[in-house]
Amino acid sequence: MIVSTTAHGQETCSRTAVINQQEVLIDSNATQKGEGLRHYLERDKVASEFLEKYQDGTKVQWHNAALGTIGTSMIISSFFVNSSGSNKKTLLIGGITSIIVNFLMARTFEASNERHLNRAILEYNKRNLPQIEFNQTGLGNKKSNSYKTVYLEKKWSF
């Protein structure tokens, strides 16, 4: 899992789009994903709004941090519980389960958030020149490798 996350992190940092036959880094700033396209996307109001939604979605989510902390705490506390009791197994299994659920939720939210970036580029390309060529999930005929990492899908509406 660590190797997968590292490989995905390197892939995310090196994402590029082609504008006027030149490659532009999408995630040029370490703190804000999608910042490399801001210069172009802010020309279109709708595209700029989708970029803002995308960047808001990349921030640390409190529920992911809480669930990960709970799972880790359960695993660590299972080492300090009497080894003859069933509490040790319960804590260990519960901790592992909560970490797995946390991982799946985080990957799902991340993949659904990428739709905002895709939509921003699509909206920009409808009304503006130069066109941004970004082959990600639904934009091109070929789907990217990161598309396969979506494990769960849920549409949330409030």
PDB file of C-alpha atoms in Angstrom:
ATOM      1  CA  MET A   1       0.000   0.000   0.000  1.00  0.00           C
ATOM      2  CA  ILE A   2       2.887   2.391   0.762  1.00  0.00           C
ATOM      3  CA  VAL A   3       4.496   1.710  -2.614  1.00  0.00           C
ATOM      4  CA  SER A   4       1.170   2.324  -4.362  1.00  0.00           C
ATOM      5  CA  THR A   5       0.713   5.639  -2.552  1.00  0.00           C
ATOM      6  CA  THR A   6       4.271   6.714  -3.398  1.00  0.00           C
ATOM      7  CA  ALA A   7       3.810   5.870  -7.057  1.00  0.00           C
ATOM      8  CA  HIS A   8       0.491   7.705  -7.140  1.00  0.00           C
ATOM      9  CA  GLY A   9       2.090  10.729  -5.445  1.00  0.00           C
ATOM     10  CA  GLN A  10       4.801  10.884  -8.085  1.00  0.00           C
ATOM     11  CA  GLU A  11       2.209  10.526 -10.839  1.00  0.00           C
ATOM     12  CA  THR A  12       0.098  13.334  -9.379  1.00  0.00           C
ATOM     13  CA  CYS A  13       3.033  15.733  -9.069  1.00  0.00           C
ATOM     14  CA  SER A  14       4.125  15.184 -12.654  1.00  0.00           C
ATOM     15  CA  ARG A  15       0.721  15.585 -14.336  1.00  0.00           C
ATOM     16  CA  THR A  16       0.905  17.751 -17.405  1.00  0.00           C
ATOM     17  CA  ALA A  17      -1.471  19.317 -19.875  1.00  0.00           C
ATOM     18  CA  VAL A  18      -0.624  20.410 -23.386  1.00  0.00           C
ATOM     19  CA  ILE A  19      -1.423  24.002 -24.302  1.00  0.00           C
ATOM     20  CA  ASN A  20      -0.197  25.390 -27.650  1.00  0.00           C
ATOM     21  CA  GLN A  21       2.047  22.340 -28.130  1.00  0.00           C
ATOM     22  CA  GLN A  22       3.759  23.083 -24.798  1.00  0.00           C
ATOM     23  CA  GLU A  23       3.551  20.947 -21.688  1.00  0.00           C
ATOM     24  CA  VAL A  24       2.335  22.757 -18.590  1.00  0.00           C
ATOM     25  CA  LEU A  25       2.584  21.268 -15.092  1.00  0.00           C
ATOM     26  CA  ILE A  26      -0.880  21.027 -13.616  1.00  0.00           C
ATOM     27  CA  ASP A  27       0.273  20.731 -10.013  1.00  0.00           C
ATOM     28  CA  SER A  28       3.099  23.247 -10.127  1.00  0.00           C
ATOM     29  CA  ASN A  29       2.663  24.435  -6.549  1.00  0.00           C
ATOM     30  CA  ALA A  30       3.232  21.920  -3.762  1.00  0.00           C
ATOM     31  CA  THR A  31       0.362  23.293  -1.677  1.00  0.00           C
ATOM     32  CA  GLN A  32      -2.335  23.648  -4.342  1.00  0.00           C
ATOM     33  CA  LYS A  33      -3.158  21.025  -6.923  1.00  0.00           C
ATOM     34  CA  GLY A  34      -4.298  22.414 -10.260  1.00  0.00           C
ATOM     35  CA  GLU A  35      -2.554  25.740  -9.679  1.00  0.00           C
ATOM     36  CA  GLY A  36      -0.556  25.409 -12.897  1.00  0.00           C
ATOM     37  CA  LEU A  37      -3.753  25.826 -14.927  1.00  0.00           C
ATOM     38  CA  ARG A  38      -5.112  28.787 -12.959  1.00  0.00           C
ATOM     39  CA  HIS A  39      -3.704  31.335 -15.440  1.00  0.00           C
ATOM     40  CA  TYR A  40      -5.842  29.806 -18.186  1.00  0.00           C
ATOM     41  CA  LEU A  41      -8.900  28.680 -16.234  1.00  0.00           C
ATOM     42  CA  GLU A  42      -9.511  32.004 -14.510  1.00  0.00           C
ATOM     43  CA  ARG A  43     -10.370  33.505 -17.915  1.00  0.00           C
ATOM     44  CA  ASP A  44     -13.647  31.570 -17.747  1.00  0.00           C
ATOM     45  CA  LYS A  45     -15.914  32.121 -14.742  1.00  0.00           C
ATOM     46  CA  VAL A  46     -17.454  28.610 -14.754  1.00  0.00           C
ATOM     47  CA  ALA A  47     -14.076  26.905 -15.190  1.00  0.00           C
ATOM     48  CA  SER A  48     -12.628  29.011 -12.378  1.00  0.00           C
ATOM     49  CA  GLU A  49     -15.450  27.936 -10.049  1.00  0.00           C
ATOM     50  CA  PHE A  50     -14.793  24.261 -10.804  1.00  0.00           C
ATOM     51  CA  LEU A  51     -11.072  24.805 -10.155  1.00  0.00           C
ATOM     52  CA  GLU A  52     -11.922  26.327  -6.766  1.00  0.00           C
ATOM     53  CA  LYS A  53     -14.130  23.312  -5.938  1.00  0.00           C
ATOM     54  CA  TYR A  54     -11.295  21.017  -6.970  1.00  0.00           C
ATOM     55  CA  GLN A  55      -8.775  22.814  -4.782  1.00  0.00           C
ATOM     56  CA  ASP A  56     -11.167  22.867  -1.822  1.00  0.00           C
ATOM     57  CA  GLY A  57     -11.637  19.104  -2.240  1.00  0.00           C
ATOM     58  CA  THR A  58      -7.895  18.451  -2.020  1.00  0.00           C
ATOM     59  CA  LYS A  59      -7.676  19.777   1.528  1.00  0.00           C
ATOM     60  CA  VAL A  60      -7.355  17.338   4.425  1.00  0.00           C
ATOM     61  CA  GLN A  61     -10.750  15.967   5.404  1.00  0.00           C
ATOM     62  CA  TRP A  62     -11.458  15.750   9.145  1.00  0.00           C
ATOM     63  CA  HIS A  63     -13.329  12.440   8.856  1.00  0.00           C
ATOM     64  CA  ASN A  64     -10.340  10.766   7.164  1.00  0.00           C
ATOM     65  CA  ALA A  65      -7.981  12.013   9.854  1.00  0.00           C
ATOM     66  CA  ALA A  66     -10.333  10.939  12.640  1.00  0.00           C
ATOM     67  CA  LEU A  67     -10.987   7.468  11.229  1.00  0.00           C
ATOM     68  CA  GLY A  68      -7.285   6.882  10.598  1.00  0.00           C
ATOM     69  CA  THR A  69      -6.429   7.993  14.126  1.00  0.00           C
ATOM     70  CA  ILE A  70      -9.089   5.732  15.625  1.00  0.00           C
ATOM     71  CA  GLY A  71      -7.883   2.743  13.610  1.00  0.00           C
ATOM     72  CA  THR A  72      -4.249   3.321  14.514  1.00  0.00           C
ATOM     73  CA  SER A  73      -5.155   3.802  18.184  1.00  0.00           C
ATOM     74  CA  MET A  74      -7.105   0.544  18.198  1.00  0.00           C
ATOM     75  CA  ILE A  75      -4.191  -1.375  16.674  1.00  0.00           C
ATOM     76  CA  ILE A  76      -1.657   0.097  19.099  1.00  0.00           C
ATOM     77  CA  SER A  77      -3.906  -0.471  22.108  1.00  0.00           C
ATOM     78  CA  SER A  78      -4.384  -4.119  21.083  1.00  0.00           C
ATOM     79  CA  PHE A  79      -0.702  -4.671  21.908  1.00  0.00           C
ATOM     80  CA  PHE A  80      -1.231  -3.520  25.484  1.00  0.00           C
ATOM     81  CA  VAL A  81      -4.335  -5.611  26.210  1.00  0.00           C
ATOM     82  CA  ASN A  82      -4.083  -8.994  27.943  1.00  0.00           C
ATOM     83  CA  SER A  83      -3.165 -11.489  25.222  1.00  0.00           C
ATOM     84  CA  SER A  84      -5.511 -14.197  26.547  1.00  0.00           C
ATOM     85  CA  GLY A  85      -8.677 -12.114  26.128  1.00  0.00           C
ATOM     86  CA  SER A  86     -10.839 -11.665  23.045  1.00  0.00           C
ATOM     87  CA  ASN A  87     -10.471  -7.892  23.384  1.00  0.00           C
ATOM     88  CA  LYS A  88      -7.076  -8.048  21.692  1.00  0.00           C
ATOM     89  CA  LYS A  89      -8.488  -9.650  18.542  1.00  0.00           C
ATOM     90  CA  THR A  90     -11.467  -7.305  18.536  1.00  0.00           C
ATOM     91  CA  LEU A  91      -9.255  -4.227  18.775  1.00  0.00           C
ATOM     92  CA  LEU A  92      -6.846  -5.502  16.135  1.00  0.00           C
ATOM     93  CA  ILE A  93      -9.563  -6.472  13.647  1.00  0.00           C
ATOM     94  CA  GLY A  94     -11.515  -3.270  14.323  1.00  0.00           C
ATOM     95  CA  GLY A  95      -8.405  -1.139  13.826  1.00  0.00           C
ATOM     96  CA  ILE A  96      -7.433  -2.846  10.585  1.00  0.00           C
ATOM     97  CA  THR A  97     -11.005  -2.609   9.322  1.00  0.00           C
ATOM     98  CA  SER A  98     -11.260   1.106  10.099  1.00  0.00           C
ATOM     99  CA  ILE A  99      -7.944   1.798   8.342  1.00  0.00           C
ATOM    100  CA  ILE A 100      -9.073  -0.123   5.253  1.00  0.00           C
ATOM    101  CA  VAL A 101     -12.423   1.706   5.216  1.00  0.00           C
ATOM    102  CA  ASN A 102     -10.567   5.005   5.651  1.00  0.00           C
ATOM    103  CA  PHE A 103      -8.292   4.195   2.713  1.00  0.00           C
ATOM    104  CA  LEU A 104     -11.225   3.303   0.469  1.00  0.00           C
ATOM    105  CA  MET A 105     -13.130   6.441   1.441  1.00  0.00           C
ATOM    106  CA  ALA A 106     -10.113   8.671   0.832  1.00  0.00           C
ATOM    107  CA  ARG A 107      -9.472   7.164  -2.605  1.00  0.00           C
ATOM    108  CA  THR A 108     -13.143   7.496  -3.519  1.00  0.00           C
ATOM    109  CA  PHE A 109     -13.314  11.167  -2.490  1.00  0.00           C
ATOM    110  CA  GLU A 110     -10.057  11.852  -4.318  1.00  0.00           C
ATOM    111  CA  ALA A 111     -11.319  10.269  -7.529  1.00  0.00           C
ATOM    112  CA  SER A 112     -14.648  12.077  -7.355  1.00  0.00           C
ATOM    113  CA  ASN A 113     -12.830  15.353  -6.727  1.00  0.00           C
ATOM    114  CA  GLU A 114     -10.834  14.874  -9.938  1.00  0.00           C
ATOM    115  CA  ARG A 115     -14.133  15.326 -11.769  1.00  0.00           C
ATOM    116  CA  HIS A 116     -14.093  18.991 -10.778  1.00  0.00           C
ATOM    117  CA  LEU A 117     -10.731  19.488 -12.501  1.00  0.00           C
ATOM    118  CA  ASN A 118     -11.952  17.605 -15.561  1.00  0.00           C
ATOM    119  CA  ARG A 119     -15.105  19.717 -15.652  1.00  0.00           C
ATOM    120  CA  ALA A 120     -13.084  22.934 -15.296  1.00  0.00           C
ATOM    121  CA  ILE A 121     -10.978  21.996 -18.320  1.00  0.00           C
ATOM    122  CA  LEU A 122     -14.048  20.979 -20.337  1.00  0.00           C
ATOM    123  CA  GLU A 123     -15.818  24.257 -19.535  1.00  0.00           C
ATOM    124  CA  TYR A 124     -12.726  26.259 -20.460  1.00  0.00           C
ATOM    125  CA  ASN A 125     -12.313  24.387 -23.752  1.00  0.00           C
ATOM    126  CA  LYS A 126     -15.950  25.069 -24.732  1.00  0.00           C
ATOM    127  CA  ARG A 127     -15.485  28.831 -24.853  1.00  0.00           C
ATOM    128  CA  ASN A 128     -11.774  29.664 -24.944  1.00  0.00           C
ATOM    129  CA  LEU A 129      -8.571  29.316 -26.902  1.00  0.00           C
ATOM    130  CA  PRO A 130      -5.949  27.906 -26.702  1.00  0.00           C
ATOM    131  CA  GLN A 131      -7.435  24.511 -25.948  1.00  0.00           C
ATOM    132  CA  ILE A 132      -6.131  22.542 -22.969  1.00  0.00           C
ATOM    133  CA  GLU A 133      -5.374  18.925 -23.818  1.00  0.00           C
ATOM    134  CA  PHE A 134      -5.554  16.820 -20.689  1.00  0.00           C
ATOM    135  CA  ASN A 135      -6.120  13.098 -21.100  1.00  0.00           C
ATOM    136  CA  GLN A 136      -7.713  12.182 -17.798  1.00  0.00           C
ATOM    137  CA  THR A 137     -10.660   9.842 -17.027  1.00  0.00           C
ATOM    138  CA  GLY A 138     -13.502  11.168 -19.154  1.00  0.00           C
ATOM    139  CA  LEU A 139     -11.755  13.783 -21.276  1.00  0.00           C
ATOM    140  CA  GLY A 140     -10.144  11.586 -23.856  1.00  0.00           C
ATOM    141  CA  ASN A 141     -10.803   8.248 -25.494  1.00  0.00           C
ATOM    142  CA  LYS A 142      -8.113   6.587 -23.402  1.00  0.00           C
ATOM    143  CA  LYS A 143      -8.669   6.346 -19.673  1.00  0.00           C
ATOM    144  CA  SER A 144      -5.759   7.022 -17.361  1.00  0.00           C
ATOM    145  CA  ASN A 145      -4.258   4.409 -15.026  1.00  0.00           C
ATOM    146  CA  SER A 146      -5.442   6.334 -11.959  1.00  0.00           C
ATOM    147  CA  TYR A 147      -9.039   5.764 -13.100  1.00  0.00           C
ATOM    148  CA  LYS A 148      -8.697   2.099 -12.072  1.00  0.00           C
ATOM    149  CA  THR A 149      -8.043   3.050  -8.443  1.00  0.00           C
ATOM    150  CA  VAL A 150     -11.653   4.009  -7.703  1.00  0.00           C
ATOM    151  CA  TYR A 151     -12.962   1.329  -5.400  1.00  0.00           C
ATOM    152  CA  LEU A 152     -16.268   2.810  -4.293  1.00  0.00           C
ATOM    153  CA  GLU A 153     -18.533   5.395  -5.824  1.00  0.00           C
ATOM    154  CA  LYS A 154     -21.194   7.362  -4.049  1.00  0.00           C
ATOM    155  CA  LYS A 155     -22.833  10.579  -5.152  1.00  0.00           C
ATOM    156  CA  TRP A 156     -23.421  12.864  -2.200  1.00  0.00           C
ATOM    157  CA  SER A 157     -26.051  15.581  -2.204  1.00  0.00           C
ATOM    158  CA  PHE A 158     -27.082  17.798   0.670  1.00  0.00           C
TER     159      PHE A 158
END
